[in-house]
Coordinates of C-alpha atoms in Angstrom, one line a residue:
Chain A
X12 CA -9.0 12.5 8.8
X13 CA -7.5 13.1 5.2
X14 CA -9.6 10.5 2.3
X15 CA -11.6 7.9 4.0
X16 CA -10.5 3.8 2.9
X17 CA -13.7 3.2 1.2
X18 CA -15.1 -0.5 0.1
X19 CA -14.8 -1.2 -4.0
X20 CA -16.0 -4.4 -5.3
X21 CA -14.5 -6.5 -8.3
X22 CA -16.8 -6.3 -10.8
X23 CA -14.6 -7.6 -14.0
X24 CA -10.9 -8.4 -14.7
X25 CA -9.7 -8.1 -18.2
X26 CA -6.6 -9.6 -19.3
X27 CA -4.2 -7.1 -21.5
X28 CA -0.8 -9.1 -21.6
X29 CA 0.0 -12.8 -20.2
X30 CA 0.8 -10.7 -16.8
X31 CA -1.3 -7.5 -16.9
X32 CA -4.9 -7.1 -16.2
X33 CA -7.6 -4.4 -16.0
X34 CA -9.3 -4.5 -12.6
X35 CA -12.9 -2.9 -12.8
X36 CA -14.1 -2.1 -9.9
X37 CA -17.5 -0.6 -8.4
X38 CA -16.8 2.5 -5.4
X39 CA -19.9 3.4 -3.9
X40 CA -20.1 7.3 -3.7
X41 CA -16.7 7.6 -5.2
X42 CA -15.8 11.3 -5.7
X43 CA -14.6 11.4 -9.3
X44 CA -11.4 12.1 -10.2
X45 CA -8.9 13.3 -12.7
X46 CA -6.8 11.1 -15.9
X47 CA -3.3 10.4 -14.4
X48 CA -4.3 10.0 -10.4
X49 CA -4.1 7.0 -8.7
X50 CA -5.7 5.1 -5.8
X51 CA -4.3 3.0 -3.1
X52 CA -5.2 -0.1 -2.6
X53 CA -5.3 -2.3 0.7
X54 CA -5.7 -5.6 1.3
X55 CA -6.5 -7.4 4.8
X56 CA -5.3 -10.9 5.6
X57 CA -7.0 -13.2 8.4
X58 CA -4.5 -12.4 11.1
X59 CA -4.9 -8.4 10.6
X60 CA -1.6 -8.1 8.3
X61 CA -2.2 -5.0 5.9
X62 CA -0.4 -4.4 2.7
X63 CA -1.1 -0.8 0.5
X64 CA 0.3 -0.3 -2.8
X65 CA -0.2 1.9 -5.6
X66 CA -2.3 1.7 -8.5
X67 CA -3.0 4.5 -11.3
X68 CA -6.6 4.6 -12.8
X69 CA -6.7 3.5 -16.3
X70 CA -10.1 5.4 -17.2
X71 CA -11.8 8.6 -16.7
X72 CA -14.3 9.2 -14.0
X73 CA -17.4 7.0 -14.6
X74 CA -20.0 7.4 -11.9
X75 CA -18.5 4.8 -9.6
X76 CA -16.7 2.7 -11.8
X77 CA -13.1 2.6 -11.5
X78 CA -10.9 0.9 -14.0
X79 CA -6.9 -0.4 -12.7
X80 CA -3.8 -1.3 -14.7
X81 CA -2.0 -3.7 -12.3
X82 CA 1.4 -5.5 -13.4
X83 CA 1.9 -8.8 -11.8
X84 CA 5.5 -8.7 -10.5
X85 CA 7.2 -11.7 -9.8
X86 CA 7.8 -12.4 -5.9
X87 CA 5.3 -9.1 -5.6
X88 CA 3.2 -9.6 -2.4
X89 CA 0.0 -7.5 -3.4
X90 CA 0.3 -7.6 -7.5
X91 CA 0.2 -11.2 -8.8
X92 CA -2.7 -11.1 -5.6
X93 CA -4.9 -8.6 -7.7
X94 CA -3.7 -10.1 -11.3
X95 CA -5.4 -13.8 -10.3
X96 CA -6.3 -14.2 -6.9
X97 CA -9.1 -11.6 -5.8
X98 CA -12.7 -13.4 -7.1
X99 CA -14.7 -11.3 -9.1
X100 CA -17.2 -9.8 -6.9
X101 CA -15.3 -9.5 -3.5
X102 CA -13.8 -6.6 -2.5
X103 CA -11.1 -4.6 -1.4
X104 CA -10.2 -1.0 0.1
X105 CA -9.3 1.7 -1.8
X106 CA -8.5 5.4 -1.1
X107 CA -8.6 8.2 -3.3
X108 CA -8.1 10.1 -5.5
X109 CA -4.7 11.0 -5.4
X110 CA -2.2 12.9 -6.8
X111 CA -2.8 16.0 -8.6
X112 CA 0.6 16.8 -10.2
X113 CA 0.4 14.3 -12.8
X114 CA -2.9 15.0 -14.5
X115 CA -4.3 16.1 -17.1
X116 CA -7.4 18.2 -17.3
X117 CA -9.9 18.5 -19.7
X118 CA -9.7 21.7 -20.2
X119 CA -6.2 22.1 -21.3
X120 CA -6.6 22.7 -25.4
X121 CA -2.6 22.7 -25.7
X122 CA -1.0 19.8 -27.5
X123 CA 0.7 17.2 -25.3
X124 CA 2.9 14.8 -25.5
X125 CA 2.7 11.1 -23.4
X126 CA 5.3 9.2 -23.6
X127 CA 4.9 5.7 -21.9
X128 CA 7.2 2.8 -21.0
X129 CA 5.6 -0.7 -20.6
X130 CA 3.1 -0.3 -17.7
X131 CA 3.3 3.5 -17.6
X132 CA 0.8 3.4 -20.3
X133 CA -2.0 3.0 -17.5
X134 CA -1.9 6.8 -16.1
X135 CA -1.5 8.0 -19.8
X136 CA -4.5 6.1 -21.4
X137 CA -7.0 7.6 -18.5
X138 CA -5.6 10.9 -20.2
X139 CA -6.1 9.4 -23.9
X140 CA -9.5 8.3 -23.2
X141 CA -10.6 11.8 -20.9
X142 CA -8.9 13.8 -24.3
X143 CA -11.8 11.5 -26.5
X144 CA -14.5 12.7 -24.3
X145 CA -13.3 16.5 -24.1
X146 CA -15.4 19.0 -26.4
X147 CA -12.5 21.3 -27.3
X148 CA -9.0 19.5 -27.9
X149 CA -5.9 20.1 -28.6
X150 CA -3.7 17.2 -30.6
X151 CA -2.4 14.8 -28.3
X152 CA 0.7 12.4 -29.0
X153 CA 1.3 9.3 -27.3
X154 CA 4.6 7.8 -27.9
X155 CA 4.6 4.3 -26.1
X156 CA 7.5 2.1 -25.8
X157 CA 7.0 -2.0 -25.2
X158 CA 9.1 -4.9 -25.7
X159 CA 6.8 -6.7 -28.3
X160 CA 3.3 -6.9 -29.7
X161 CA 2.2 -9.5 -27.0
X162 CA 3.2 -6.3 -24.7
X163 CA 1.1 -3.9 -25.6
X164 CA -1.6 -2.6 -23.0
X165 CA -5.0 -1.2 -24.3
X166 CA -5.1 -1.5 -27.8
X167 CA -8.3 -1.0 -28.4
X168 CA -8.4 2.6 -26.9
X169 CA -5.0 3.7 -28.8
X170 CA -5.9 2.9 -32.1
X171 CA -8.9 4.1 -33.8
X172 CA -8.4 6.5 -36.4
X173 CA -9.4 9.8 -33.6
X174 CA -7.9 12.4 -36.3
X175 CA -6.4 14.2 -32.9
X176 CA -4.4 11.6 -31.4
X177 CA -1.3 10.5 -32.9
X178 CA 0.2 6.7 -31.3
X179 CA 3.6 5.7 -32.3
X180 CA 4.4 2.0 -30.7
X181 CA 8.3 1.8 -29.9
X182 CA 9.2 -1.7 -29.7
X183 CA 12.6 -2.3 -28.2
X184 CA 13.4 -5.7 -28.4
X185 CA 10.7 -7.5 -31.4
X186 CA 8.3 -5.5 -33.5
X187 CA 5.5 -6.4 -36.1
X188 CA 6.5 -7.3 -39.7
X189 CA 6.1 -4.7 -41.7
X190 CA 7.8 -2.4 -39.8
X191 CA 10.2 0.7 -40.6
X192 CA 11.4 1.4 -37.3
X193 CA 13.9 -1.0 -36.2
X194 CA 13.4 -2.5 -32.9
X195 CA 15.4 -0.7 -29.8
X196 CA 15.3 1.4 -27.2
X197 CA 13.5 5.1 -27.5
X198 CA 15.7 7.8 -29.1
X199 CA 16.4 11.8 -29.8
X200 CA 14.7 11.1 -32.9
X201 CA 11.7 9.2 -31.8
X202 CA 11.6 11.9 -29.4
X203 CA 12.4 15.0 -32.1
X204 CA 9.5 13.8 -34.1
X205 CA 7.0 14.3 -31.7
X206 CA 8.3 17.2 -29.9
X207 CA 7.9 19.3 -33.3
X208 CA 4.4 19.6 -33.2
X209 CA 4.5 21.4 -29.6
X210 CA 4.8 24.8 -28.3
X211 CA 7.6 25.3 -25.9
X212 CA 5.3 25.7 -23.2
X213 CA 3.2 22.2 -24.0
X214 CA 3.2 19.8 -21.6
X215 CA 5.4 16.2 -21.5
X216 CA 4.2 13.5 -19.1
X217 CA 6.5 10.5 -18.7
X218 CA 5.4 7.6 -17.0
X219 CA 7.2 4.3 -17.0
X220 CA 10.3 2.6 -15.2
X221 CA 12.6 4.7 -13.4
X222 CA 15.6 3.8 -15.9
X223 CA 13.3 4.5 -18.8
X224 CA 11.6 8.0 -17.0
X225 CA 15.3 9.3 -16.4
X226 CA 16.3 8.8 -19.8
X227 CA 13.2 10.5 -22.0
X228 CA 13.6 13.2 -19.1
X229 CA 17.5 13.4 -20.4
X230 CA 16.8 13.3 -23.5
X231 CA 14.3 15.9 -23.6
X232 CA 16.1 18.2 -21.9
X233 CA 19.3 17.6 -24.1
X234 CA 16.8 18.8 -26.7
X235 CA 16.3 22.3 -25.1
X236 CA 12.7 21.0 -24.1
X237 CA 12.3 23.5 -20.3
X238 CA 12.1 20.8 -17.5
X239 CA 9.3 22.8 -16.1
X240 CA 6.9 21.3 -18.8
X241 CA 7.7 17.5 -18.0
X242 CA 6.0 15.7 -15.6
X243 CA 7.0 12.5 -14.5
X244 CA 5.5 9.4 -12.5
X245 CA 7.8 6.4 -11.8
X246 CA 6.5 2.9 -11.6
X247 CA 9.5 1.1 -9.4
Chain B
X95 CA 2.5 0.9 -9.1
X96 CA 5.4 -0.6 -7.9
X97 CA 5.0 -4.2 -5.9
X98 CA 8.2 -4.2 -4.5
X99 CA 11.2 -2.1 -2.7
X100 CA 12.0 0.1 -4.9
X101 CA 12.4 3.5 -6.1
X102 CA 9.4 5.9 -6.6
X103 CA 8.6 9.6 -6.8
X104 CA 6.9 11.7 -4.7
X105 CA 3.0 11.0 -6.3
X106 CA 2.9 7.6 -4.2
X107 CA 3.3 9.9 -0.9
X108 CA -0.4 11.7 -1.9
X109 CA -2.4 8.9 -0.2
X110 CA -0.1 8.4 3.3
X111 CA 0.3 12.1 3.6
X112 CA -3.4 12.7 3.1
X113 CA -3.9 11.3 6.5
X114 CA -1.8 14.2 8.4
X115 CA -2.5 16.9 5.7
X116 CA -5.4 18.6 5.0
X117 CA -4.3 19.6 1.2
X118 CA -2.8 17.7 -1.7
X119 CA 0.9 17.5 -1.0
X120 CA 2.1 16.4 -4.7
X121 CA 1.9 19.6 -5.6
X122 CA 3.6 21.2 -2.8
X123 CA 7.2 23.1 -3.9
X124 CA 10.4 22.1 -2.4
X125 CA 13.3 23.4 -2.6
X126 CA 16.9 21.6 -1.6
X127 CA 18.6 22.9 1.2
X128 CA 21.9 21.3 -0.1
X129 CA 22.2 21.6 -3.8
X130 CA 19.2 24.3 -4.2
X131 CA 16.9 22.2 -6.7
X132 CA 13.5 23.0 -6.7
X133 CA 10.5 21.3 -8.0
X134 CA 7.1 19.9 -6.6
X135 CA 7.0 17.0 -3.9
X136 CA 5.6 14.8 -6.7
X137 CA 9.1 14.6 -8.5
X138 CA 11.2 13.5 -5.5
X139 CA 12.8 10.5 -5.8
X140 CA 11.1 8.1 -2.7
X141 CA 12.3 5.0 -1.8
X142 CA 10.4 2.4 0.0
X143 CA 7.4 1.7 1.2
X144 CA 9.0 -0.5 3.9
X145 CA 10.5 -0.3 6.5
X146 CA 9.6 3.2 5.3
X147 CA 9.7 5.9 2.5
X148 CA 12.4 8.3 2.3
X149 CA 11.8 10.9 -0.4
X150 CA 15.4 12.5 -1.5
X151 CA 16.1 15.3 -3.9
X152 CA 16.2 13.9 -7.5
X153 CA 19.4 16.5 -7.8
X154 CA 22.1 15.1 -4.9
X155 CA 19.9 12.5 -3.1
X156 CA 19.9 15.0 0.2
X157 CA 16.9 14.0 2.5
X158 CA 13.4 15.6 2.3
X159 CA 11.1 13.5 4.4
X160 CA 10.8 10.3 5.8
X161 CA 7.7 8.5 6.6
X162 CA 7.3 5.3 8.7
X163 CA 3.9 4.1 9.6
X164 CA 2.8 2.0 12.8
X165 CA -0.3 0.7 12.9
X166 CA -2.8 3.8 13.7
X167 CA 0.2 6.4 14.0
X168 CA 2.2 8.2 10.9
X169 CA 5.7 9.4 12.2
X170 CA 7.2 12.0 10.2
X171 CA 10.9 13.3 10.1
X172 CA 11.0 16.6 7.7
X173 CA 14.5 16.7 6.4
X174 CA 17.5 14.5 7.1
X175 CA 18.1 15.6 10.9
X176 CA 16.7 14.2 13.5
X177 CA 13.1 14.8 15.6
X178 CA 10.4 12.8 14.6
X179 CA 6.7 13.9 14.8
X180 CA 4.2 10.8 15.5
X181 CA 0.6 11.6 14.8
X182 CA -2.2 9.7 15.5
X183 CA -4.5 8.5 12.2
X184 CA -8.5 7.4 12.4
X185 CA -9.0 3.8 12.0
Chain C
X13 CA -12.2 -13.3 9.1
X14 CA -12.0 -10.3 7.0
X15 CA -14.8 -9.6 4.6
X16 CA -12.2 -8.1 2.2
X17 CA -9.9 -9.2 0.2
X18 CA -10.5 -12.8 0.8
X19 CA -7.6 -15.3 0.3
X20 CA -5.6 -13.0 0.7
X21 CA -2.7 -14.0 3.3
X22 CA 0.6 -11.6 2.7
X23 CA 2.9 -14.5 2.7
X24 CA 2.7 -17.8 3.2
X25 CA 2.8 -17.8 7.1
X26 CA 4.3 -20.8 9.0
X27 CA 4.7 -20.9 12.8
X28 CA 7.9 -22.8 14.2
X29 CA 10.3 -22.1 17.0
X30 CA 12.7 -20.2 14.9
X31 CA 10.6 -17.9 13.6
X32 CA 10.0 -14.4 16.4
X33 CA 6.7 -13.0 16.5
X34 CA 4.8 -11.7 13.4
X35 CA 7.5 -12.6 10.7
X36 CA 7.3 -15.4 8.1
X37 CA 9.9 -17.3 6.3
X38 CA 11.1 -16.4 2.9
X39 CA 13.5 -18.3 0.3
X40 CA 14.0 -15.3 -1.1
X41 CA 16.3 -12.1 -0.2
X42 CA 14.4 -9.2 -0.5
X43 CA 16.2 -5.5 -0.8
X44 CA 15.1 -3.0 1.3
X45 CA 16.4 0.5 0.5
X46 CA 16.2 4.3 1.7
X47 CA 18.7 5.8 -1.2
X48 CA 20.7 5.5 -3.7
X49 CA 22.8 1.9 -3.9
X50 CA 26.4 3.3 -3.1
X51 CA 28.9 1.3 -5.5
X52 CA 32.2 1.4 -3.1
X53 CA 35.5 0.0 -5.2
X54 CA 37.4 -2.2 -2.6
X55 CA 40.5 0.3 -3.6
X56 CA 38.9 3.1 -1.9
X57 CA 37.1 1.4 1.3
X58 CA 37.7 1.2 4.9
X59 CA 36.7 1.0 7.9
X60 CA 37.1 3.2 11.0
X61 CA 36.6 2.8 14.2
X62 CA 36.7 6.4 16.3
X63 CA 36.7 6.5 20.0
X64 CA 34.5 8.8 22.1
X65 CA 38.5 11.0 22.5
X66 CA 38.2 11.6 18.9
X67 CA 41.1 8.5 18.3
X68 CA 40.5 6.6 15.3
X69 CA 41.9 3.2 14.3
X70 CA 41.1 2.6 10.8
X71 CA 41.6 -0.7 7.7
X72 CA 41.9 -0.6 4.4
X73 CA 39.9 -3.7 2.3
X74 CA 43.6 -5.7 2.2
X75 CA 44.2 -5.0 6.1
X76 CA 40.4 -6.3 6.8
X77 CA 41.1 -9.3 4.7
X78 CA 44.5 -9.9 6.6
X79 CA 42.8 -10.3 10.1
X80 CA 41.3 -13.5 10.9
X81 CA 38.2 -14.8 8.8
X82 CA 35.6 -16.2 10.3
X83 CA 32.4 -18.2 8.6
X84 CA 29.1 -18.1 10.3
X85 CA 25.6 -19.4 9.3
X86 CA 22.6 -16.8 11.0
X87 CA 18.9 -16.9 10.9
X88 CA 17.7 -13.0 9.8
X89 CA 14.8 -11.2 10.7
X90 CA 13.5 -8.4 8.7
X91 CA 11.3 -5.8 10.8
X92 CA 8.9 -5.7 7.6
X93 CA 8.1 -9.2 8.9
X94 CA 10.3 -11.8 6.3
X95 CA 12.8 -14.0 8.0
X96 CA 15.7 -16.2 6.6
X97 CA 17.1 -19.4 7.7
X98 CA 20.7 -20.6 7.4
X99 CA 21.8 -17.6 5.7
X100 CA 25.8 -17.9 5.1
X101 CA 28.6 -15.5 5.5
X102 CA 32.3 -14.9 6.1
X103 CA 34.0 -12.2 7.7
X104 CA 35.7 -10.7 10.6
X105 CA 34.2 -10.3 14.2
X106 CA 34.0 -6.6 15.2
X107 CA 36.3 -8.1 18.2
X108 CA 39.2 -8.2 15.8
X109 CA 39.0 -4.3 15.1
X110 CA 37.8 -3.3 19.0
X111 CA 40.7 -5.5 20.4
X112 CA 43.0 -3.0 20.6
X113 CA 40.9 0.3 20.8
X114 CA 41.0 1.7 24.3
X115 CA 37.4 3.0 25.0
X116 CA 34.8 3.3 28.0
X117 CA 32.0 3.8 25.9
X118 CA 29.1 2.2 26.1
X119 CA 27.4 3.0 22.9
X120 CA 28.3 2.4 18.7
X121 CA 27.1 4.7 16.0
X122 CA 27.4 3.0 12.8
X123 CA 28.4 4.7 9.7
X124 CA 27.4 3.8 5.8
X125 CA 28.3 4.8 2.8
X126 CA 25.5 7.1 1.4
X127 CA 24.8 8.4 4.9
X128 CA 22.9 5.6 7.1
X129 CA 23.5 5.3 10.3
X130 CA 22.5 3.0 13.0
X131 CA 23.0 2.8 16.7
X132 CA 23.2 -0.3 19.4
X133 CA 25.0 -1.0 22.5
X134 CA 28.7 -1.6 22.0
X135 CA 27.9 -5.5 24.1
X136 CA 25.9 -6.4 21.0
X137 CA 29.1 -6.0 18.9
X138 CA 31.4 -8.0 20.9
X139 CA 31.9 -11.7 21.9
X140 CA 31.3 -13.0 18.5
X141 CA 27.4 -10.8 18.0
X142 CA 28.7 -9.2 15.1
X143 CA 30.6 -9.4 12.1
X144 CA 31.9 -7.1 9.1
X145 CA 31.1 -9.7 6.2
X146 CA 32.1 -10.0 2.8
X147 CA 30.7 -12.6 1.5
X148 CA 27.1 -14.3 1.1
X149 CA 26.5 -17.3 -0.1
X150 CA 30.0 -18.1 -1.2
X151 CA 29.8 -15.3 -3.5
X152 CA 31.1 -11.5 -3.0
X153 CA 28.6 -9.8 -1.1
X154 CA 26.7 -7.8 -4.0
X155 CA 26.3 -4.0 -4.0
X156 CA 22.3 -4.4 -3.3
X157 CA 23.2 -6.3 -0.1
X158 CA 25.2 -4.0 0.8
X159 CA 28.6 -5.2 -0.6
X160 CA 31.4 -4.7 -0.1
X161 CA 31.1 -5.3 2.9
X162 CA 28.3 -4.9 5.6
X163 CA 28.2 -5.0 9.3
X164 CA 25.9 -8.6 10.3
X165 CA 24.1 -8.8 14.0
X166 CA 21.9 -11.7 13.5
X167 CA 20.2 -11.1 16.9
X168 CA 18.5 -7.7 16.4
X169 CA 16.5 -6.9 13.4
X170 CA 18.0 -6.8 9.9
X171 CA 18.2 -2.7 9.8
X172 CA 20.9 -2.8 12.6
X173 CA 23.2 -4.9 10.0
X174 CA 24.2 -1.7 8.4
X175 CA 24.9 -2.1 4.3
X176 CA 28.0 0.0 3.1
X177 CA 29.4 0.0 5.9
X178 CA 32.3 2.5 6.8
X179 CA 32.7 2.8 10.2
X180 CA 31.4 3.0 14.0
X181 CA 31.8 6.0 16.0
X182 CA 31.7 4.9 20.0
X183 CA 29.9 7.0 22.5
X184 CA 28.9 7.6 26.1
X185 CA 25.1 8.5 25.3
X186 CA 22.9 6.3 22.6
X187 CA 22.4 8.2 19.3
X188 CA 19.5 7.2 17.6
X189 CA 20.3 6.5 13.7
X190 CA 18.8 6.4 10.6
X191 CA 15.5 5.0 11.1
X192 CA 15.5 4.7 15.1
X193 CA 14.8 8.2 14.9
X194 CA 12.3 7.8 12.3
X195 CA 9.7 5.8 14.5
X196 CA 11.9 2.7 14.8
X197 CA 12.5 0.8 18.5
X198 CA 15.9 2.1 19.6
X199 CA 17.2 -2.1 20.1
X200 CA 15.3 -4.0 17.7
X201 CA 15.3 -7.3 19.1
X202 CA 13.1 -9.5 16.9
X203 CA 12.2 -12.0 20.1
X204 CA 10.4 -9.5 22.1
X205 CA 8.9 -7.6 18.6
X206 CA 10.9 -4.2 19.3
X207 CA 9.4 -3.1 16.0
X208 CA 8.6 0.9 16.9
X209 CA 9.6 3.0 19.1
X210 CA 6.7 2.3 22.0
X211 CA 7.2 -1.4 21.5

């Protein structure tokens, strides 16, 4: 019943910050699936003990390549597992697709707004990435709040002069020299900014730390911004 | 995801409630029975995964589900009364 | 062996004598939660205790700290399968508040607040089995752990040692509570791995 565990196999790890890595992985006869669903993952010990946690998919579909953003969290039983333990070429189960309330689909041409905190970037870069690939495109706006430069996930697919999408990197604690925006916590004017260029009926997704979801999604709706265009996907 | 106890939303219920469901429940609607919020399943606030996951109404914290998983069986309590439902999974 | 995820092993798992069946021990104090952390001022909290007539004998956080204070040292046991050793508390036996409640119940409903509830046979609660603690460690007993004050019975698994707690109703019949009605074992007694309901 309901989507089968099937067997993926580390292909490559790529590290994005001291904690964060990329997990490729190869799923034979994996389905597809849409920018901003996730995949569970499970792992096995000897004695039979199963742990499943949550990942979201960092890519668009790719034949059977899947791509994962997993944070190592301190004292986290499955995380710093995936981060640095799992070899390269062993494998674990996933399942999935799932979820399909936070996506995106090709073949919305509205603009959008993303707005990421820390390792909510992952759903939201599939999304960035799937927007590259789409034939007809609406802008797209990425707003992405970190604590510093040595923070920042995928920087190679956020910056590269696409004419259609628009990244603003919030630091809140240290940013780059050079910069105008002082360092600190995102704001109704970070937020104003970006929410200009859509229609009321656009769509917001927010994906980041609970504290940090809840207060974009207050201050969004503070701003008049209809609560039925936000979307939302906590990460602890 | 989250790697801990903690709190989520309603999108990390898609995977164990695609083993008793034969549709994608994220997007299901909900509507509170005590403070009459609506929304769809993925914005619940969930709590969890062990010993289980409760998913509460992100309005007054009133309970939707709860879900607790043993071994090859998913028990399922709809709402915050009593009267669980224990279905059998395939391996 | 498993031919995934190799090397994988949970948690460090190490057998000895005071650990039950399936858990491993832990330094650490992990939080489990269902809701909302409740943040309770000591003003406003107290404890009740109503009898299956409906009578109800209750303490305000001054009263509790006025009846005799006890400190105990307990090994925990976590149903998700992590166990601590030595952990230290103070409080008050639930035999100081029962002493004087007339009652031929056989049953306890505890009552949080935020709304859990958990149930256990009123002999687990007496002769020095429970406590309503306080304090952890020395320190005030945080609102993550369940602080102000939390009910503590070391011998049945960790879900029975209600946080927030506000009260125990006594009954004739067992009510199952928050998660015994959810697919949890009714007891919960870590030695003889009452995990679920058909355990």
């Amino acid at each position: 019943m309901g989507i089968a565990w099937r067997r993926a196999r580390l292909l490559e790890r790529r590290s994005q910050t001291a904690t964060a890595r990329t997990l490729v992985l190869t799923a034979p006869d994996w389905p597809g699936h849409l920018p901003g669903q996730h995949v569970d993952v499970r792992l096995t010990a000897d004695d039979g003990y199963q742990a499943v946690r949550s990942y979201s998919l960092a890519a668009p579909a790719d034949g059977d390549r899947i791509e994962l953003g997993v944070q190592a969290v301190d004292g986290g039983e499955v995380s710093p597992y995936l981060t640095d333990g799992l070899p390269v070429g062993a494998e674990v189960e996933v399942r999935g697709p799932l979820g399909n309330w936070f996506v995106w689909r090709a073949e919305q041409t509205e603009p959008a707004l993303l707005v990421a905190g820390g390792s909510g970037v992952v759903p939201l870069t599939a999304m960035v990435r799937a927007h590259r690939a789409a034939r007809s495109r609406g802008p797209l706006h990425l707003l992405y709040s970190v604590r510093s430069p040595e923070d920042v996930w995928y920087r190679d697919h956020l910056a590269d002069g696409d004419p259609l999408l628009d990244v603003r990197i919030m630091y809140t604690r240290q940013a780059p020299p050079g910069s105008v925006r002082p360092p600190g916590r995102i704001t109704t004017a970070d937020l104003d900014e970006a929410t200009a260029r859509l229609k009321p009926a656009s769509p917001v997704y927010v994906c980041g730390p609970t504290g940090f979801v809840e207060a974009v999604d207050n201050l969004l709706i503070d701003r008049g911004r209809d609560p039925v265009t936000i979307r939302t996907e906590r990460f602890g | 995801m989250a790697d801990a106890t903690t709190q989520l939303d309603g999108n990390c219920l898609a995977g164990p409630l695609s083993e008793i469901l034969s549709v994608e429940p994220t997007t299901a609607w909900w509507r509170c029975p005590e403070c009459a919020r609506s929304g769809p399943l993925a914005e619940l606030h969930v709590y969890g995964p062990e010993p289980g996951l409760t998913a509460r109404c992100p309005g007054c914290a009133h309970i939707a589900l709860r879900l607790v998983r043993e071994g090859e069986h998913i028990w399922l309590t709809m709402g915050g009364g009593t009267g669980a439902f224990r279905f059998a999974t395939s391996p | 062996m498993t031919s995934f995820s190799p090397g994988f092993q949970g948690r460090g798992r190490r057998l000895t004598d005071r650990l039950p069946p399936g858990q491993y021990p832990t330094e650490s104090f992990p939080v489990l939660s269902a809701g909302p952390t409740p943040r309770v001022p000591t003003e406003t909290w107290s404890f009740t205790v109503t009898t299956e007539l409906g009578a109800t004998h209750s303490w305000t956080w001054d009263e509790m700290m006025a009846l005799p204070q006890q400190e105990t040292t307990h090994d925990i046991h976590c149903v998700t399968r992590w166990s601590k050793f030595d952990t230290q508390w103070r409080g008050v036996p639930l035999d100081a508040f029962l002493e004087d409640v007339e009652t031929a119940a056989d049953y306890a409903v505890v009552s949080s607040y935020g709304g859990y509830t958990t149930n256990l046979p009123l002999e687990d609660l007496l002769d020095g089995k429970a406590w309503i603690v306080h304090t952890y460690d020395g320190y005030p007993l945080s609102p993550e752990h369940g602080g102000p004050a939390r009910l503590l019975v070391p011998h049945l698994y960790f879900w029975k040692s209600a946080k927030w707690v506000r009260g125990l109703t006594l009954t004739h019949e067992d009510e199952p509570g928050f998660w015994e009605s959810a697919g949890y074992h009714n007891y919960g007694d870590p030695w003889r791995e009452q995990r679920n309901w058909g355990d």
